[in-house]
Every structure is written in structure tokens, then in C-alpha cells.
Amino acid sequence: MTDIRRTVLWVVFTMSLVLLWDGWQKHNGHPSMFSPAATKPVAAAAPGAASAPLAAGAPAAATAAAAGASAPLVSELVTISTDVLKVMVDSKGGDVVRVELPKYKATNDAGVIDTMKQLVGLQAKPVDEDKPIVLLDPLHGYKAQSGLVGANGEQLPNHATLMTVVAGERELKDGQNELSLRLESPEVGGVKLVKTYTFKRGEYLIGVKHELVNAGAAAVTPQVYVQLVRDGAPAPGANGFYATFNGPAVYTDKSKFRKVEFADIDKDNVDIEKRANEGWAAMVQHYFTSAWLHTEAAQRDFFVRKLPSAGTPLYATGMVFTLPPLAAGASTQHQDQLYVGPQEEKRLAELAPGLELVKDYGWFTIISKPLFWLLDQLHTLIGNWGWAIIALVVLLKVALYGLNASAYRSMAKMKAINPKIMEMRERLKDKPQEMQQEMMRIYREEKVNPIGSCLPMLLQMPIFIALYYVLLSSVEMRGAPWLGWIVDLSVKDPFFILPILMTISSLFQVWLNPAPADPTQAKMMWIMPLAFSFMFFAFPAGLTLYYVVNNVLSIAQQWVINKHMGVQN
């Protein structure tokens, strides 16, 4: 009988390498092995008048001509600074075209680099190491837009209309808690739009008020649209060895959270709920997100589409709201919110139902969420994310002690009878059928289950994978120190001490396990941990710390069980 336990491990190992390679291919813009190469058709026109401005928008010159002589001739860029945001707004349409997050460095390797320099006696520091991360970025065509369109396709002020910036303060002063930016459009189609952004201290949530005035002689039924636009390039800082979702996402109460891959948009394979009375639209990347929110119940149409573009393809996601008819001389307003910031799970959950789901936990969200809650509680008690990770490993080891003990007892029995198995294999190597029968007899007599050491491990795999995503996707780890040389748990160990300890502990575990009788299998059992450990040289230090501590505790438990059962280590 073949060794089922090692067969299962080989399957897991092989599939892991295949999935890693597939992730690397997708990260570098190549098609996935599991789906055909994406075609790149020209985006079809969206059905209905609601999406008319989303396809291309009115050219600036045409909009200015339609608006009359009072329209500004050129657009103006306005910068608003708060304690957590630096926002650039273009007076052309009132678009948010650039957002910096001062509390987050563009490269979170900066602290690691600085620590290494100090250790080797270098004081010089490149100027760009302290640059904040730029989330909405003109380099990627990444912007937040909003505007109006008539329900019957009438031209109204939209994201291509040149607006006038109303004078006001541009920086949040000490003691000041709120700051506003007001932009006014000329009349277009008889309608004037006033857009007001409201920024608050400590908030990544921006209030966006659309005030509509019908200065024409006839009633109009306006539609307000909000959208996020960007290219399909990987987010800055993406790692080829591990990847989280990057692209549009839509949430409604009925269909819940739906991620849409850029490749699916190219193939016109977008599966979202098109209309609902609640929900939001977002652009998601590792650690950060932007999202248009409208928390009041109101019917809205959702869209995710590719925009016609002569250069780099751009993609848009957003919502369209049809307002009640607006009589001549009447006015109304529409309140929205724009979130641009980190994926802080507790904060996002308070802003809108399901918004915390932009934090990419993969397939095991149902397990990852309580694991993060527990990790967060431990951090609250301990005050350090590194020690909180170690405490979480200890708690999981205690909770899974029975399963692990069962696996290690089975391994100990296998190791105890291994000399007998190897002698039998050598004696019956030319009689395979008799060898299998003899092996079955030995297992029965010694009361050994060949898969007894493997099954408990397989049952725990969802927990290990879920915790992997918790540590990989939690922005709280970004810039969080542990001790000594580990100044940021979200980047790799600068001196590779943890990966080396990971490799040593993995090899020690192989030595504790029963050796395969087949020499080739025996060699591969030593190669497997080396192959896995190689990947940990590029993994975040927090993730590697978890596995090192887990290995050490596993070795201690297996060592004790081997001693208790009288098995030679």
C-alpha cells in the first residue's frame, strides 16, 4: 500500500506551486492558466440615457461654448489639506484627481531601509523615502467624478464642465474641525450645478453635496451620477509572490459584495445587480480603497464598464440616481459621500453595510473575520501587533491541541515502526503485491492509521489559509513594528532572520517525522520545506513570524509526544 499521507502532501505542495505561478502570471499581465486570454473589445455603449456622460463626456470646449461667456476658459487645480488627506480637485467638472494619505508612506520599506542604514553607520536618507502614498493618481487615470445628465439625454453640467472655484480656506488649521470647497458651474441646458466638498479632521470620508438649480423655462428630470475611474494596472507596491484583489467592486443588500476583474470587463462578463435601493461602488487595492457611498434609501443604477480610450484603457464603476422632476425656477440637492483611505475594518463597517468586505480575505472570509477580531482584541490588550500575532498562535495551538496531538501520535507510531517497514520493503522489493499485504498486516498489528497524521492537518488548512489572508491584508500591520530589526510587519525581514529560522524549523520538523522508505521520497521531503521557505524570503515579516512561532510550538508538542511514547527523536 502506498503512503497516502505523503501523496496528499505532494498534491497540496504541487497545487500551491501551480497557484503561485498562476498568480505571478496574472500579476505580470499574462492570462491565467485557468481561463482563456482576455480579448479587448471596444466598449459598447451603455443602454439608456443614464450612462451617456459616462462613455466619453462632453469635451471641455463644447461645454464652455454651451455655457456661455461666463464660463472659465481654463481649469484650475485646488489643493485641500487636512491632517489625514491632501486632496487635489480639478475645476473641470469638480473631479477629485489626486489624493495623498500623509499618514502612510508610499514605500513602507522606508523604515526598514533607514534601520539598515543606521546599523551599518550610514546617515544619509533618500528624499523620497518619506513621500506619502498617492491613492487617486493621475498617472493611473485614477479619479473620482460626478455630474448630471438629463433623463432623456439632455446636456447638463457634468464632469467635463468647467466650474468656478469659490474662494475659501484650503488648509485645516489647528483647532479647526471642518473645511469646505465650493465649485459652481455655469448654466448648461438651463441647469446650474453647485458642488460642495466637506472635509473633517481625522476623517477619510468626504461629504459631497450636489445642489441643482433649474434656471430654465421648462421642467427637467435630472440624474446625478458618481463614478470612480482608473486604469487596469497593478496597484503600486504589488508583490509578485502574493496578490490581493485589485479592481472595481459593487455591494447591494440582495447580491452582497461583488468583485469584478478587469479581464472580465474586457470580455463584457460583468455580473452585478444593476438596480437597487441601497449599496455602494468602490475601487479596491491592497490595503486601500475608494468608494462612493449614498447611505439613504434611494433607487440607483449600478455600472461597471470599460471607457472608450485611444490610449491606456480606463475602467469605471459607479451609480446613477434619477431625481424627481425639477420645475423651472426650483432647486434641489443630493448628498453623497466619497471615502478615500485605508481598509480599516472597524471604521469601514461603521460607514456603510458591507463596506468592510473591500478588505480581501479571499475564500475564507467567514473564518478570517473572527480571526482578525481576536487578533485586534489581543493587540488592544498587548499594544504591539507582533506580540499579538504570537499570542494568537499560542491560542490557536491550545484550541487545536487535540487535533495536533492526534496527528503527532500517528507520526510517532509511524516513526517507531519505520525500521520494520524499511526492512520489509527491502526484503520484498521484488514482490510488490506481497509487500502491500505485509504492510497492511503491520499497520493492523501496530494499530497505525497511514492517514492519521495527515487528516488533522488537512482539517486545519482553512484556518491556516484564513489567517494567512488576515496577516496579508490588514493595513494595521503597515508600518507596525515588532522588536529590534523588525520595524514594519507588512514588509519582508530586512536581514532575513525570520525566513532563515522558518527554514531551520521546517527542516527540523522533517527530521522529527518518520522517514519514507523510498529514497527519492525521502530526498523530496527535505526539498519541500526548502522550496516553501524560499517564498518566505519575500513574504511580510508578520506572516513569517506567525509560521516561525507555529513551527516552534509544533516541534515542542511533537517532541513531547515522541518522548511520552518512547520514540527515538
Coordinates of C-alpha atoms in Angstrom, one line a residue:
M1 CA 0.0 0.0 0.0
T2 CA 1.3 3.4 -0.9
D3 CA 1.9 6.1 1.7
I4 CA -1.4 8.1 1.4
R5 CA -0.2 10.8 3.8
R6 CA 2.7 11.8 1.6
T7 CA 0.6 11.6 -1.5
V8 CA -1.8 14.1 -0.1
L9 CA 1.1 16.4 0.9
W10 CA 2.5 16.1 -2.6
V11 CA -0.8 17.1 -4.1
V12 CA -1.1 20.1 -1.7
F13 CA 2.6 21.1 -2.5
T14 CA 2.1 20.8 -6.3
M15 CA -1.2 22.8 -6.3
S16 CA 0.4 25.5 -4.2
L17 CA 3.2 25.9 -6.7
V18 CA 0.7 25.9 -9.6
L19 CA -1.4 28.6 -7.9
L20 CA 1.6 30.7 -7.0
W21 CA 2.8 30.6 -10.6
D22 CA -0.6 31.5 -11.9
G23 CA -0.7 34.4 -9.5
W24 CA 2.7 35.6 -10.8
Q25 CA 1.5 35.3 -14.4
K26 CA -1.6 37.4 -13.7
H27 CA 0.4 39.9 -11.7
N28 CA 2.6 40.5 -14.7
G29 CA -0.3 41.0 -17.1
H30 CA -0.3 37.5 -18.6
P31 CA -3.5 35.4 -18.9
S32 CA -4.4 32.9 -16.2
M33 CA -3.8 29.2 -16.9
F34 CA -7.4 28.6 -15.8
S35 CA -9.2 30.9 -18.3
P36 CA -8.6 31.9 -21.9
A37 CA -6.7 35.1 -22.8
A38 CA -8.9 38.1 -22.5
T39 CA -9.9 39.8 -25.7
K40 CA -10.1 43.6 -25.7
P41 CA -13.2 44.6 -27.5
V42 CA -14.2 48.3 -27.8
A43 CA -16.7 49.1 -25.0
A44 CA -20.2 49.1 -26.2
A45 CA -22.5 52.0 -25.5
A46 CA -24.3 51.6 -22.2
P47 CA -28.0 51.1 -22.5
G48 CA -30.2 54.0 -21.6
A49 CA -29.6 57.7 -21.3
A50 CA -28.4 57.4 -17.8
S51 CA -25.0 56.3 -18.8
A52 CA -24.5 58.8 -21.7
P53 CA -21.9 61.0 -20.0
L54 CA -20.0 58.0 -18.7
A55 CA -19.0 56.9 -22.1
A56 CA -16.9 59.9 -23.1
G57 CA -18.3 63.1 -21.5
A58 CA -18.7 66.4 -23.2
P59 CA -15.4 67.9 -24.4
A60 CA -14.3 70.9 -22.4
A61 CA -14.5 73.3 -25.4
A62 CA -18.1 72.2 -26.2
T63 CA -19.2 72.5 -22.6
A64 CA -17.7 76.0 -22.3
A65 CA -19.4 77.1 -25.5
A66 CA -22.7 75.8 -24.4
A67 CA -22.3 77.5 -21.0
G68 CA -21.8 81.0 -22.5
A69 CA -19.2 83.7 -22.0
S70 CA -19.3 83.5 -18.1
A71 CA -17.6 80.1 -18.1
P72 CA -13.9 79.9 -17.1
L73 CA -11.5 79.5 -20.1
V74 CA -9.1 77.1 -18.3
S75 CA -9.4 74.7 -15.5
E76 CA -7.8 75.3 -12.0
L77 CA -6.3 72.8 -9.7
V78 CA -7.2 73.3 -6.0
T79 CA -5.3 71.6 -3.2
I80 CA -7.1 70.9 0.2
S81 CA -5.0 69.7 3.1
T82 CA -6.3 68.1 6.3
D83 CA -4.5 66.0 9.0
V84 CA -5.1 62.8 7.1
L85 CA -5.7 63.8 3.5
K86 CA -4.2 66.0 0.8
V87 CA -6.7 66.3 -2.0
M88 CA -6.4 67.9 -5.4
V89 CA -9.6 69.0 -7.1
D90 CA -9.8 70.0 -10.7
S91 CA -12.3 72.7 -11.5
K92 CA -13.1 70.9 -14.7
G93 CA -16.1 69.0 -13.5
G94 CA -15.0 69.3 -9.9
D95 CA -13.2 66.0 -10.2
V96 CA -11.0 64.7 -7.4
V97 CA -7.9 63.9 -9.4
R98 CA -5.3 63.2 -6.7
V99 CA -5.4 62.1 -3.1
E100 CA -2.4 61.7 -0.8
L101 CA -2.5 59.9 2.6
P102 CA 0.1 61.6 4.7
K103 CA 0.0 59.0 7.5
Y104 CA 1.0 56.2 5.1
K105 CA 4.4 56.2 3.3
A106 CA 4.5 55.5 -0.4
T107 CA 7.0 52.8 0.2
N108 CA 6.7 51.1 3.6
D109 CA 10.2 49.7 3.1
A110 CA 11.4 53.2 4.1
G111 CA 11.6 52.4 7.8
V112 CA 13.4 49.1 7.1
I113 CA 15.9 50.9 4.8
D114 CA 16.5 53.5 7.4
T115 CA 17.1 50.9 10.2
M116 CA 19.6 49.1 8.0
K117 CA 21.5 52.3 7.3
Q118 CA 21.7 53.1 10.9
L119 CA 23.0 49.6 11.7
V120 CA 25.8 50.0 9.1
G121 CA 26.6 53.6 10.1
L122 CA 25.0 55.5 7.2
Q123 CA 23.0 58.6 8.0
A124 CA 22.0 59.7 4.5
K125 CA 18.4 59.1 3.6
P126 CA 16.9 59.5 0.1
V127 CA 14.5 62.3 -0.1
D128 CA 11.6 60.2 -1.5
E129 CA 11.5 57.7 1.4
D130 CA 9.0 59.8 3.4
K131 CA 6.7 60.5 0.5
P132 CA 3.1 59.7 1.3
I133 CA 1.2 57.2 -0.6
V134 CA -0.9 58.5 -3.5
L135 CA -4.2 56.7 -3.9
L136 CA -6.1 58.6 -6.5
D137 CA -3.4 59.3 -9.0
P138 CA -3.3 61.0 -12.5
L139 CA -0.6 58.5 -13.5
H140 CA -3.2 55.8 -13.5
G141 CA -6.1 58.0 -14.6
Y142 CA -7.5 57.3 -11.1
K143 CA -10.1 59.9 -10.2
A144 CA -13.5 60.4 -8.6
Q145 CA -16.1 62.1 -10.8
S146 CA -19.7 63.2 -10.5
G147 CA -22.1 65.2 -12.6
L148 CA -25.6 65.5 -14.1
V149 CA -27.3 64.2 -17.2
G150 CA -31.0 64.6 -18.3
A151 CA -33.2 61.5 -18.0
N152 CA -33.8 62.0 -21.8
G153 CA -30.2 62.6 -22.7
E154 CA -30.2 66.4 -22.2
Q155 CA -26.8 68.0 -21.8
L156 CA -26.4 69.2 -18.2
P157 CA -23.3 70.1 -16.1
N158 CA -21.1 67.0 -16.0
H159 CA -17.6 66.0 -15.2
A160 CA -16.3 67.8 -18.3
T161 CA -17.9 71.2 -17.5
L162 CA -15.5 74.0 -16.4
M163 CA -16.6 75.2 -13.0
T164 CA -15.7 78.3 -10.9
V165 CA -14.0 77.8 -7.6
V166 CA -15.5 79.8 -4.8
A167 CA -12.8 81.4 -2.6
G168 CA -12.2 79.9 0.8
E169 CA -9.7 78.3 3.1
R170 CA -7.6 75.5 1.7
E171 CA -5.9 74.0 4.8
L172 CA -7.3 72.7 8.0
K173 CA -5.9 74.8 10.8
D174 CA -5.1 73.8 14.4
G175 CA -8.4 73.9 16.3
Q176 CA -10.4 73.7 13.1
N177 CA -12.5 70.6 12.6
E178 CA -14.1 71.2 9.2
L179 CA -13.2 72.6 5.8
S180 CA -15.4 73.1 2.7
L181 CA -14.6 73.6 -1.0
R182 CA -17.4 75.0 -3.2
L183 CA -17.5 74.9 -7.0
E184 CA -20.2 76.4 -9.2
S185 CA -21.0 75.5 -12.8
P186 CA -22.4 77.9 -15.5
E187 CA -25.9 77.1 -16.7
V188 CA -25.9 74.1 -19.1
G189 CA -29.2 73.1 -20.5
G190 CA -30.8 75.6 -18.2
V191 CA -29.4 73.9 -15.1
K192 CA -26.7 75.1 -12.7
L193 CA -24.8 72.7 -10.5
V194 CA -23.1 73.7 -7.3
K195 CA -20.8 71.0 -5.9
T196 CA -19.5 71.3 -2.3
Y197 CA -16.9 69.0 -0.7
T198 CA -16.7 68.9 3.1
F199 CA -13.6 67.6 4.8
K200 CA -13.4 66.8 8.6
R201 CA -10.5 66.3 10.9
G202 CA -9.3 62.7 11.2
E203 CA -11.8 61.6 8.5
Y204 CA -11.1 59.9 5.2
L205 CA -14.8 60.3 4.4
I206 CA -15.5 63.4 2.3
G207 CA -19.0 64.8 2.1
V208 CA -20.1 65.7 -1.5
K209 CA -23.3 67.8 -1.9
H210 CA -24.8 68.4 -5.3
E211 CA -27.1 71.4 -5.4
L212 CA -29.2 71.8 -8.6
V213 CA -30.9 75.0 -9.7
N214 CA -33.2 74.9 -12.7
A215 CA -32.8 78.4 -14.2
G216 CA -34.5 77.4 -17.5
A217 CA -38.1 77.9 -18.6
A218 CA -39.1 74.2 -18.6
A219 CA -39.0 71.4 -16.1
V220 CA -36.2 68.8 -16.3
T221 CA -35.7 65.4 -14.8
P222 CA -32.0 65.3 -13.8
Q223 CA -29.9 62.3 -13.0
V224 CA -26.9 62.5 -10.7
Y225 CA -24.0 60.1 -11.4
V226 CA -21.0 59.3 -9.3
Q227 CA -18.1 57.2 -10.6
L228 CA -14.5 56.1 -10.0
V229 CA -12.2 55.8 -12.9
R230 CA -8.8 54.2 -13.2
D231 CA -6.6 52.0 -15.5
G232 CA -6.2 48.3 -15.0
A233 CA -2.5 48.3 -13.9
P234 CA -1.5 46.6 -10.7
A235 CA -1.6 48.9 -7.6
P236 CA 1.8 50.4 -6.7
G237 CA 3.7 48.1 -4.3
A238 CA 2.0 44.9 -5.5
N239 CA 4.1 41.8 -4.9
G240 CA 4.6 39.0 -7.4
F241 CA 4.6 36.3 -4.8
Y242 CA 1.3 37.2 -3.3
A243 CA -1.6 39.2 -4.6
T244 CA -4.9 40.7 -3.3
F245 CA -7.8 41.8 -5.4
N246 CA -7.3 45.0 -7.5
G247 CA -10.3 46.4 -9.3
P248 CA -14.0 47.5 -9.1
A249 CA -16.4 46.2 -6.5
V250 CA -20.2 46.7 -6.0
Y251 CA -22.4 46.0 -3.0
T252 CA -26.2 45.6 -2.7
D253 CA -28.3 44.0 0.0
K254 CA -29.5 41.4 -2.4
S255 CA -26.4 40.2 -4.2
K256 CA -24.0 41.4 -1.5
F257 CA -20.3 42.0 -2.3
R258 CA -19.3 41.5 -5.9
K259 CA -15.7 41.9 -7.1
V260 CA -15.2 42.4 -10.9
E261 CA -11.9 41.6 -12.5
F262 CA -10.6 44.0 -15.2
A263 CA -10.3 41.0 -17.5
D264 CA -14.0 40.2 -17.1
I265 CA -14.8 43.8 -18.0
D266 CA -12.8 43.4 -21.2
K267 CA -14.8 40.4 -22.0
D268 CA -18.1 42.1 -21.2
N269 CA -18.6 39.5 -18.5
V270 CA -19.8 41.7 -15.6
D271 CA -22.2 40.0 -13.2
I272 CA -23.6 42.7 -10.8
E273 CA -27.1 43.7 -9.7
K274 CA -27.9 46.6 -12.0
R275 CA -30.6 48.4 -9.8
A276 CA -31.2 48.6 -6.0
N277 CA -32.4 50.9 -3.3
E278 CA -29.1 50.7 -1.4
G279 CA -25.5 49.9 -1.9
W280 CA -22.2 51.4 -3.0
A281 CA -19.5 51.2 -5.6
A282 CA -15.7 51.1 -5.0
M283 CA -12.2 50.7 -6.4
V284 CA -10.2 48.2 -4.3
Q285 CA -6.5 47.5 -4.0
H286 CA -4.2 46.1 -1.4
Y287 CA -4.6 47.9 2.0
F288 CA -6.6 50.9 0.5
T289 CA -9.9 51.7 -1.2
S290 CA -12.0 54.4 -2.7
A291 CA -15.8 54.2 -2.6
W292 CA -18.9 56.3 -3.5
L293 CA -21.5 56.0 -0.7
H294 CA -25.1 57.1 -0.5
T295 CA -26.5 55.9 2.8
E296 CA -30.1 56.9 2.3
A297 CA -32.5 54.5 0.7
A298 CA -32.9 55.7 -2.9
Q299 CA -33.2 53.8 -6.2
R300 CA -29.8 53.7 -8.0
D301 CA -28.4 52.1 -11.1
F302 CA -25.0 50.4 -10.9
F303 CA -22.5 50.1 -13.6
V304 CA -19.0 48.7 -14.2
R305 CA -17.6 49.2 -17.7
K306 CA -14.7 50.0 -19.9
L307 CA -14.4 53.5 -21.2
P308 CA -13.6 54.3 -24.8
S309 CA -9.9 55.4 -24.8
A310 CA -7.3 56.0 -27.5
G311 CA -4.5 55.3 -25.0
T312 CA -4.4 53.2 -21.9
P313 CA -7.8 51.5 -21.3
L314 CA -9.7 53.1 -18.4
Y315 CA -12.4 51.4 -16.3
A316 CA -15.3 53.0 -14.4
T317 CA -17.7 51.9 -11.7
G318 CA -20.4 54.0 -10.1
M319 CA -24.0 54.7 -9.5
V320 CA -26.7 56.8 -11.2
F321 CA -29.6 58.4 -9.3
T322 CA -32.7 59.7 -11.0
L323 CA -34.1 62.7 -9.1
P324 CA -37.7 63.9 -9.1
P325 CA -38.7 66.3 -11.9
L326 CA -37.3 69.8 -11.2
A327 CA -39.7 72.6 -12.1
A328 CA -38.5 75.8 -13.7
G329 CA -37.0 78.1 -11.1
A330 CA -36.9 75.3 -8.5
S331 CA -33.8 73.8 -6.8
T332 CA -32.9 70.6 -5.0
Q333 CA -29.9 68.9 -3.6
H334 CA -28.4 65.4 -3.5
Q335 CA -25.9 64.2 -0.7
D336 CA -23.2 61.7 -1.4
Q337 CA -20.0 60.6 0.4
L338 CA -16.6 59.7 -1.0
Y339 CA -14.3 57.5 1.0
V340 CA -10.6 57.5 0.1
G341 CA -8.4 55.8 2.6
P342 CA -7.2 52.6 4.4
Q343 CA -9.1 49.4 4.7
E344 CA -9.6 49.7 8.5
E345 CA -12.2 47.1 9.1
K346 CA -13.9 48.6 12.1
R347 CA -14.1 52.1 10.6
L348 CA -15.5 50.8 7.2
A349 CA -18.1 48.7 8.9
E350 CA -19.5 51.8 10.6
L351 CA -19.7 53.8 7.4
A352 CA -21.9 51.6 5.2
P353 CA -23.2 48.0 5.3
G354 CA -20.7 45.6 3.8
L355 CA -18.0 48.2 3.2
E356 CA -15.5 46.3 5.3
L357 CA -15.7 43.5 2.7
V358 CA -13.3 45.5 0.5
K359 CA -10.6 44.0 2.7
D360 CA -9.7 41.0 0.6
Y361 CA -9.9 37.8 2.7
G362 CA -10.2 35.5 -0.2
W363 CA -12.4 32.4 0.0
F364 CA -12.2 32.1 3.8
T365 CA -13.9 35.4 4.9
I366 CA -16.2 33.6 7.3
I367 CA -13.1 32.3 9.2
S368 CA -10.8 35.3 8.6
K369 CA -13.2 37.9 10.1
P370 CA -13.4 36.3 13.6
L371 CA -9.6 35.7 13.5
F372 CA -9.0 39.3 12.8
W373 CA -11.4 40.3 15.6
L374 CA -9.4 38.1 18.0
L375 CA -6.1 39.5 16.8
D376 CA -7.4 43.0 17.2
Q377 CA -8.6 42.2 20.8
L378 CA -5.1 40.8 21.6
H379 CA -3.5 44.0 20.2
T380 CA -5.7 46.1 22.4
L381 CA -4.5 44.2 25.4
I382 CA -0.8 43.9 24.4
G383 CA -0.3 47.1 22.4
N384 CA 2.0 45.5 19.8
W385 CA 0.9 43.7 16.7
G386 CA 4.0 41.4 16.6
W387 CA 3.3 40.1 20.1
A388 CA -0.4 39.9 19.3
I389 CA 0.4 37.6 16.4
I390 CA 2.5 35.4 18.8
A391 CA -0.4 35.3 21.3
L392 CA -2.8 34.4 18.6
V393 CA -0.6 31.5 17.5
V394 CA -0.5 30.2 21.1
L395 CA -4.3 30.5 21.5
L396 CA -4.8 28.6 18.2
K397 CA -2.4 25.9 19.3
V398 CA -4.3 25.5 22.5
A399 CA -7.6 25.3 20.7
L400 CA -6.3 22.8 18.2
Y401 CA -4.2 20.8 20.7
G402 CA -6.4 17.7 20.4
L403 CA -6.2 17.6 16.6
N404 CA -2.5 18.2 16.6
A405 CA -1.8 15.7 19.3
S406 CA -3.7 13.0 17.3
A407 CA -1.6 13.8 14.2
Y408 CA 1.7 13.7 16.2
R409 CA 0.8 10.5 17.9
S410 CA 0.2 8.9 14.5
M411 CA 3.6 10.3 13.3
A412 CA 5.3 8.9 16.4
K413 CA 3.8 5.4 15.7
M414 CA 4.9 5.6 12.1
K415 CA 8.4 6.6 13.2
A416 CA 8.5 3.7 15.7
I417 CA 7.6 1.1 13.1
N418 CA 9.6 2.7 10.3
P419 CA 12.7 0.3 10.7
K420 CA 10.3 -2.7 10.4
I421 CA 8.7 -1.2 7.3
M422 CA 12.0 -0.4 5.7
E423 CA 13.3 -3.9 6.4
M424 CA 10.2 -5.4 4.9
R425 CA 10.4 -3.2 1.8
E426 CA 14.0 -4.3 1.2
R427 CA 13.1 -8.0 1.8
L428 CA 10.1 -7.9 -0.6
K429 CA 11.2 -5.3 -3.1
D430 CA 10.7 -7.8 -5.9
K431 CA 7.3 -8.9 -4.8
P432 CA 5.1 -5.7 -4.8
Q433 CA 1.8 -7.5 -4.1
E434 CA 3.2 -9.4 -1.2
M435 CA 4.8 -6.2 0.1
Q436 CA 1.4 -4.4 0.1
Q437 CA -0.2 -7.3 2.0
E438 CA 2.6 -7.4 4.6
M439 CA 2.5 -3.6 5.1
M440 CA -1.3 -3.8 5.7
R441 CA -0.6 -6.6 8.3
I442 CA 2.0 -4.5 10.1
Y443 CA -0.3 -1.5 10.2
R444 CA -3.1 -3.6 11.7
E445 CA -0.9 -5.2 14.3
E446 CA 0.7 -1.9 15.3
K447 CA -2.7 -0.1 15.1
V448 CA -1.3 2.6 12.8
N449 CA -3.5 4.6 10.5
P450 CA -1.4 5.8 7.5
I451 CA -3.5 8.9 7.0
G452 CA -3.9 9.6 10.8
S453 CA -1.1 12.2 10.7
C454 CA -2.4 13.9 7.6
L455 CA -6.2 14.2 8.2
P456 CA -5.9 16.5 11.2
M457 CA -3.6 18.8 9.3
L458 CA -6.0 19.0 6.3
L459 CA -8.9 19.9 8.7
Q460 CA -6.8 22.8 9.9
M461 CA -5.8 24.1 6.5
P462 CA -8.8 26.5 6.2
I463 CA -7.7 28.1 9.5
F464 CA -4.1 28.5 8.3
I465 CA -5.2 30.0 4.9
A466 CA -7.7 32.3 6.6
L467 CA -5.0 33.6 9.0
Y468 CA -2.6 34.0 6.0
Y469 CA -5.1 36.4 4.5
V470 CA -5.7 38.2 7.8
L471 CA -2.0 39.0 8.1
L472 CA -1.6 39.7 4.4
S473 CA -4.5 42.2 4.0
S474 CA -4.6 44.0 7.3
V475 CA -3.5 47.6 6.8
E476 CA -2.9 47.8 10.6
M477 CA 0.3 45.8 10.0
R478 CA 1.6 48.5 7.6
G479 CA 4.4 50.3 9.5
A480 CA 3.7 48.4 12.7
P481 CA 7.0 47.4 14.5
W482 CA 7.6 44.2 16.5
L483 CA 11.0 44.4 18.1
G484 CA 14.6 45.2 17.2
W485 CA 15.2 44.9 13.5
I486 CA 11.5 44.3 12.6
V487 CA 10.3 47.9 12.2
D488 CA 7.4 47.0 9.8
L489 CA 5.4 43.8 9.9
S490 CA 4.0 44.3 6.4
V491 CA 7.3 44.1 4.6
K492 CA 9.9 41.4 4.4
D493 CA 12.5 40.9 7.1
P494 CA 15.5 43.1 6.0
F495 CA 18.1 40.7 7.3
F496 CA 16.1 37.5 6.5
I497 CA 16.4 36.3 10.1
L498 CA 12.8 35.1 10.3
P499 CA 12.9 33.3 6.9
I500 CA 16.1 31.5 8.0
L501 CA 14.5 30.5 11.3
M502 CA 11.5 29.4 9.3
T503 CA 13.7 27.2 7.1
I504 CA 15.6 25.7 10.0
S505 CA 12.4 24.9 12.0
S506 CA 10.8 23.3 8.9
L507 CA 13.8 21.1 8.3
F508 CA 13.8 20.1 12.0
Q509 CA 10.2 19.1 11.6
V510 CA 11.1 16.8 8.7
W511 CA 13.8 15.2 10.9
L512 CA 11.2 14.5 13.6
N513 CA 8.8 12.9 11.2
P514 CA 9.1 9.2 10.0
A515 CA 11.4 9.0 7.0
P516 CA 9.9 7.5 3.8
A517 CA 11.3 4.1 2.8
D518 CA 11.6 5.3 -0.8
P519 CA 15.0 7.2 -1.1
T520 CA 13.5 9.5 -3.7
Q521 CA 10.6 10.4 -1.5
A522 CA 13.0 10.9 1.4
K523 CA 15.0 13.4 -0.6
M524 CA 11.9 15.3 -1.7
M525 CA 10.6 15.5 1.9
W526 CA 13.8 17.6 2.6
I527 CA 13.4 19.6 -0.6
M528 CA 9.8 20.6 0.1
P529 CA 10.4 22.8 3.2
L530 CA 13.3 24.4 1.4
A531 CA 11.0 25.3 -1.6
F532 CA 8.3 26.7 0.7
S533 CA 10.8 28.6 2.8
F534 CA 12.2 30.3 -0.3
M535 CA 8.9 32.0 -0.8
F536 CA 9.0 33.4 2.8
F537 CA 12.1 35.4 2.0
A538 CA 9.7 37.7 0.1
F539 CA 6.7 37.4 2.4
P540 CA 5.8 40.1 5.0
A541 CA 7.6 39.7 8.3
G542 CA 4.3 39.4 10.2
L543 CA 3.3 36.4 8.1
T544 CA 6.7 34.8 8.5
L545 CA 6.6 35.5 12.3
Y546 CA 3.4 33.5 12.6
Y547 CA 4.8 30.5 10.8
V548 CA 8.0 30.5 12.8
V549 CA 6.2 30.6 16.1
N550 CA 3.7 27.9 14.8
N551 CA 6.7 25.7 13.8
V552 CA 8.4 26.1 17.1
L553 CA 5.3 25.2 19.1
S554 CA 4.6 22.3 16.7
I555 CA 8.1 20.9 17.2
A556 CA 7.8 21.2 21.0
Q557 CA 4.5 19.4 21.0
Q558 CA 5.7 16.6 18.7
W559 CA 9.0 16.3 20.7
V560 CA 7.0 15.8 24.0
I561 CA 4.7 13.3 22.4
N562 CA 7.6 11.3 20.9
K563 CA 9.2 11.2 24.3
H564 CA 6.0 10.2 26.0
M565 CA 5.6 7.3 23.5
G566 CA 9.2 6.2 23.8
V567 CA 10.0 7.1 20.2
Q568 CA 13.7 7.9 19.5
N569 CA 13.8 11.6 18.2

